[in-house]
Coordinates of C-alpha atoms in Angstrom, one line a residue:
M1 CA 10.5 -51.1 44.5
R2 CA 13.1 -50.0 42.0
T3 CA 14.3 -52.4 39.3
L4 CA 17.3 -52.5 36.9
K5 CA 17.7 -54.5 33.8
Y6 CA 20.9 -56.6 33.6
Y7 CA 22.7 -58.8 31.1
V8 CA 25.5 -61.3 31.4
V9 CA 28.0 -61.5 28.5
D10 CA 30.9 -63.7 27.6
V11 CA 33.7 -61.3 26.6
F12 CA 36.5 -61.7 24.1
T13 CA 34.7 -64.5 22.3
N14 CA 32.1 -65.0 19.7
E15 CA 30.8 -68.2 21.3
K16 CA 28.7 -68.7 24.5
Y17 CA 30.2 -70.3 27.5
R18 CA 33.6 -69.2 26.7
G19 CA 35.6 -65.9 27.3
N20 CA 35.4 -63.9 30.5
Q21 CA 31.9 -63.5 32.1
L22 CA 30.8 -60.0 32.8
S23 CA 27.5 -58.7 34.3
V24 CA 26.3 -55.4 32.8
V25 CA 23.6 -53.4 34.6
L26 CA 21.6 -50.7 32.9
T27 CA 20.9 -47.6 35.0
D28 CA 19.5 -44.0 34.1
S29 CA 22.1 -42.1 36.2
D30 CA 25.0 -42.6 38.5
L31 CA 24.4 -44.7 41.7
E32 CA 25.6 -44.3 45.2
L33 CA 29.0 -46.0 45.6
P34 CA 27.7 -48.6 48.3
V35 CA 25.0 -49.7 45.6
Y36 CA 27.7 -50.3 43.0
E37 CA 29.6 -52.4 45.6
K38 CA 26.6 -54.4 46.8
I39 CA 25.4 -55.3 43.3
S40 CA 28.9 -56.3 42.2
R41 CA 29.3 -58.6 45.2
E42 CA 25.8 -60.1 44.5
F43 CA 26.8 -61.1 40.9
G44 CA 30.2 -62.4 42.1
Y45 CA 32.0 -62.1 38.7
S46 CA 35.5 -60.7 38.5
E47 CA 33.9 -57.4 37.5
T48 CA 30.4 -55.8 37.0
S49 CA 29.9 -52.9 34.7
F50 CA 27.1 -50.2 35.0
I51 CA 26.0 -48.2 32.0
Y52 CA 23.7 -45.4 30.9
Y53 CA 23.6 -43.0 28.1
S54 CA 24.3 -39.3 29.1
K55 CA 22.5 -36.8 27.0
I56 CA 24.7 -34.1 28.6
D57 CA 28.0 -35.8 27.7
K58 CA 26.6 -37.2 24.4
A59 CA 28.2 -40.6 25.3
L60 CA 27.7 -43.9 27.0
K61 CA 29.0 -43.7 30.6
V62 CA 30.6 -46.9 32.2
R63 CA 31.7 -47.6 35.7
S64 CA 33.0 -51.0 36.8
F65 CA 33.6 -52.8 40.1
T66 CA 35.0 -56.0 41.5
P67 CA 33.1 -57.9 44.2
T68 CA 35.5 -56.4 46.8
G69 CA 34.3 -52.9 45.8
F70 CA 37.5 -51.9 43.8
E71 CA 36.7 -49.7 40.9
V72 CA 38.3 -50.7 37.7
N73 CA 39.3 -48.4 35.0
G74 CA 41.1 -49.0 31.6
A75 CA 40.2 -50.7 28.3
G76 CA 39.6 -54.2 29.6
H77 CA 36.9 -56.8 29.3
N78 CA 34.7 -54.7 31.6
L79 CA 34.7 -52.0 29.0
L80 CA 34.4 -54.2 26.0
G81 CA 31.4 -56.1 27.4
A82 CA 29.7 -53.0 28.4
V83 CA 29.9 -51.5 24.9
C84 CA 28.8 -54.7 23.3
V85 CA 25.7 -55.0 25.6
A86 CA 24.8 -51.4 24.5
L87 CA 25.2 -52.2 20.9
L88 CA 23.5 -55.7 21.0
T89 CA 20.5 -54.1 22.8
N90 CA 20.2 -51.4 20.1
L91 CA 21.3 -48.4 22.2
D92 CA 22.3 -45.8 19.8
I93 CA 25.3 -44.6 21.8
F94 CA 27.2 -42.9 18.9
R95 CA 24.3 -41.0 17.5
E96 CA 25.6 -37.6 18.5
Q97 CA 29.3 -38.2 17.8
G98 CA 31.3 -37.7 14.6
N99 CA 33.8 -40.0 13.2
E100 CA 35.6 -40.3 16.5
R101 CA 33.6 -42.7 18.6
F102 CA 34.1 -42.9 22.4
V103 CA 32.6 -43.7 25.7
L104 CA 33.2 -42.3 29.2
M105 CA 34.7 -44.7 31.8
K106 CA 33.9 -42.7 35.0
D107 CA 34.9 -39.4 33.5
E108 CA 37.8 -40.5 31.2
V109 CA 37.3 -40.5 27.4
M110 CA 37.9 -44.0 25.9
K111 CA 38.2 -44.0 22.2
L112 CA 36.7 -46.9 20.2
L113 CA 36.7 -48.5 16.8
L114 CA 33.7 -50.6 15.6
R115 CA 32.9 -53.0 12.9
Y116 CA 30.5 -56.0 12.7
T117 CA 31.5 -59.7 12.2
E118 CA 29.9 -61.9 9.6
D119 CA 27.5 -63.3 12.2
G120 CA 26.4 -59.7 13.2
L121 CA 28.4 -59.4 16.5
P122 CA 30.0 -56.1 17.3
F123 CA 33.8 -56.3 17.1
V124 CA 35.1 -53.3 19.3
G125 CA 38.6 -51.9 19.4
M126 CA 39.6 -50.0 22.5
R127 CA 42.5 -47.5 22.6
Q128 CA 45.2 -47.7 25.3
N129 CA 48.1 -45.3 25.6
P130 CA 51.6 -46.3 24.4
A131 CA 53.3 -48.5 27.0
T132 CA 55.9 -47.5 29.5
V133 CA 58.3 -49.9 31.1
L134 CA 58.6 -48.8 34.7
S135 CA 60.9 -51.4 36.3
Y136 CA 62.1 -54.9 36.3
I137 CA 61.8 -57.6 38.9
E138 CA 64.3 -60.4 39.7
P139 CA 63.1 -63.7 38.2
K140 CA 63.7 -65.6 41.4
I141 CA 61.1 -63.3 43.2
M142 CA 58.4 -64.3 40.7
A143 CA 59.5 -68.0 40.6
Q144 CA 58.9 -68.2 44.3
A145 CA 55.5 -66.3 44.0
L146 CA 54.3 -68.6 41.1
N147 CA 55.7 -71.8 42.5
L148 CA 58.0 -72.2 39.5
T149 CA 61.7 -72.7 39.0
E150 CA 64.0 -69.9 37.9
D151 CA 64.6 -71.6 34.6
D152 CA 60.8 -71.4 34.0
I153 CA 61.1 -67.6 33.8
L154 CA 62.9 -65.8 31.0
K155 CA 65.8 -63.4 31.8
D156 CA 68.1 -61.0 30.0
D157 CA 66.3 -58.6 27.6
L158 CA 62.9 -60.2 28.2
A159 CA 62.6 -60.4 32.0
P160 CA 59.7 -59.7 34.3
A161 CA 58.7 -56.1 33.8
V162 CA 56.2 -53.6 35.4
V163 CA 54.5 -52.0 32.4
K164 CA 51.9 -49.2 32.2
T165 CA 49.3 -48.1 29.7
E166 CA 46.1 -47.0 31.5
V167 CA 46.8 -49.6 34.1
T168 CA 50.1 -50.9 35.5
H169 CA 50.6 -54.7 35.5
L170 CA 53.6 -57.0 35.9
M171 CA 54.5 -59.0 32.7
V172 CA 56.1 -62.3 33.5
P173 CA 57.6 -64.1 30.4
L174 CA 57.7 -67.9 30.9
S175 CA 59.9 -70.4 28.9
N176 CA 57.1 -72.6 27.5
P177 CA 53.4 -73.5 27.7
E178 CA 54.2 -76.2 30.3
A179 CA 55.5 -73.6 32.7
L180 CA 52.5 -71.5 32.1
N181 CA 50.1 -74.2 32.9
K182 CA 51.9 -75.4 36.0
A183 CA 52.2 -71.9 37.6
I184 CA 50.4 -71.9 41.1
P185 CA 50.1 -68.3 42.4
D186 CA 51.0 -67.6 46.0
K187 CA 48.4 -65.0 46.9
R188 CA 50.3 -63.5 49.8
L189 CA 53.6 -63.3 47.8
L190 CA 51.9 -61.7 44.8
I191 CA 50.1 -59.0 47.0
E192 CA 53.5 -58.2 48.7
A193 CA 55.3 -57.9 45.3
S194 CA 52.4 -55.7 43.9
K195 CA 52.7 -53.3 46.9
K196 CA 56.5 -53.3 46.8
Y197 CA 56.8 -52.7 43.0
D198 CA 53.6 -50.8 42.5
F199 CA 51.6 -52.8 40.1
E200 CA 48.1 -54.3 40.0
G201 CA 48.0 -57.7 38.5
V202 CA 50.4 -60.4 37.1
Y203 CA 50.2 -61.3 33.5
C204 CA 52.2 -64.6 32.9
F205 CA 52.7 -65.3 29.2
T206 CA 54.7 -67.5 26.8
I207 CA 55.4 -67.1 23.2
S208 CA 55.0 -70.4 21.4
D209 CA 54.7 -71.7 17.9
Q210 CA 52.4 -74.6 18.9
N211 CA 49.4 -72.7 17.5
P212 CA 50.0 -70.3 14.6
D213 CA 46.8 -68.4 15.2
Y214 CA 48.2 -67.0 18.5
L215 CA 51.4 -65.1 19.2
A216 CA 51.2 -65.8 22.9
Q217 CA 49.3 -67.7 25.5
A218 CA 48.6 -66.0 28.9
R219 CA 47.2 -66.3 32.4
F220 CA 46.3 -63.4 34.8
F221 CA 46.2 -63.2 38.6
N222 CA 45.2 -60.2 40.7
P223 CA 44.5 -61.4 44.3
G224 CA 44.9 -57.9 45.6
I225 CA 41.4 -56.9 44.2
G226 CA 39.8 -60.3 44.6
I227 CA 40.6 -61.9 41.2
D228 CA 42.2 -65.4 41.7
E229 CA 42.5 -65.9 37.9
D230 CA 40.9 -64.0 35.0
P231 CA 40.0 -65.8 31.7
A232 CA 40.6 -62.6 29.7
T233 CA 42.4 -59.4 30.6
G234 CA 42.4 -56.5 28.0
S235 CA 44.0 -54.1 30.4
A236 CA 47.0 -56.4 30.6
A237 CA 47.2 -57.3 26.9
G238 CA 48.0 -53.7 26.1
P239 CA 51.1 -53.6 28.3
L240 CA 52.2 -56.9 26.9
A241 CA 51.9 -55.6 23.3
G242 CA 53.9 -52.6 24.3
L243 CA 56.6 -54.6 26.0
L244 CA 56.9 -57.0 23.1
F245 CA 57.1 -54.1 20.6
Q246 CA 59.9 -52.4 22.6
K247 CA 61.9 -55.6 22.8
N248 CA 61.5 -56.1 18.9
R249 CA 59.3 -59.2 19.3
I250 CA 56.4 -57.8 17.1
L251 CA 55.9 -55.3 14.4
Q252 CA 54.0 -52.1 14.3
D253 CA 50.7 -51.9 12.4
T254 CA 50.3 -55.6 12.6
V255 CA 47.5 -57.6 14.2
Y256 CA 48.3 -60.3 16.7
Q257 CA 46.2 -62.5 19.0
I258 CA 46.6 -63.7 22.6
L259 CA 44.9 -66.9 23.8
Q260 CA 44.0 -66.7 27.6
G261 CA 41.6 -68.7 29.7
E262 CA 42.3 -72.2 28.7
K263 CA 43.3 -73.2 32.2
L264 CA 39.9 -72.2 33.3
N265 CA 38.2 -74.0 30.4
R266 CA 37.0 -70.6 29.2
P267 CA 39.3 -69.8 26.2
S268 CA 39.4 -66.2 25.2
V269 CA 40.9 -64.4 22.1
I270 CA 42.3 -61.0 22.6
Q271 CA 43.4 -59.1 19.5
F272 CA 46.0 -56.3 19.7
E273 CA 47.8 -53.9 17.4
V274 CA 50.5 -51.4 18.3
K275 CA 50.2 -48.1 16.4
T276 CA 52.6 -45.1 16.5
D277 CA 50.8 -43.3 19.2
S278 CA 48.5 -46.0 20.8
I279 CA 47.7 -49.6 21.3
W280 CA 44.5 -51.1 20.3
I281 CA 42.8 -54.0 22.1
S282 CA 39.8 -55.6 20.2
G283 CA 37.3 -58.4 20.6
S284 CA 33.7 -59.6 20.5
S285 CA 31.1 -60.5 23.2
V286 CA 27.9 -62.5 23.3
I287 CA 24.9 -62.2 25.6
V288 CA 24.2 -65.4 27.5
M289 CA 21.7 -64.2 30.2
E290 CA 19.3 -61.3 31.0
G291 CA 17.1 -60.5 33.9
T292 CA 15.8 -57.9 36.4
L293 CA 17.6 -56.8 39.5
Y294 CA 15.5 -55.6 42.5
Q295 CA 16.7 -52.9 44.8

């Protein structure tokens, strides 16, 4: 009977039982697609990542799947948690690389930055492409899909926008934290909107001065791939950073933080910085479980 080692990590946090849960399975090669799907469904987290070190590619290889079998790409919690597990279990994944560190997600090069926190946790930065605003959506459409009023959703220059870095998500600016907390997504309407306007998930956010540590608070919904609500979504934080920069809400080469997951009692901290030719999403992860998976 074949066995695989696995870990469960809390991502975008430096404390256990917070952040976004991720299962990470260690393999020695690529698996058959149905195996990825079955294991991801068995864990039941929003995403499961599979990793192994490729001597041919001289890099860690990562693939990630939702419980519905949808393969996830991009620099999100699935990549951050996978890289942190490799580092926390002493896999020397950068030994054959120079100053430019990277991993392979499926076959795409994902550039990384690495430092360690005072308590010894890896703090990993993941590169995303500059953001592109693809289209705008009428606020009334999203108000209906989120069971909010039109006044809860911002308009004018900062209105609901479909934004792409590696992944395309809908950014929905809300008027205040109260509106963010009372949003109740209508799965059917969100899926219809995602198909019509060609985006994956919905990132609701509000800019508030209630807590000076965070530029924004956010919630993420992606029912089309089986995610009712996500405690931390790095793939959406990048498009949000790009949108806010283009709308002159933030500065280049300045570090900001997003608070996500409070509604789920799993607060997560996502750090971002807009550079000239990129957006960097950063955070830590902590291991909370480990075990053996039997095939």
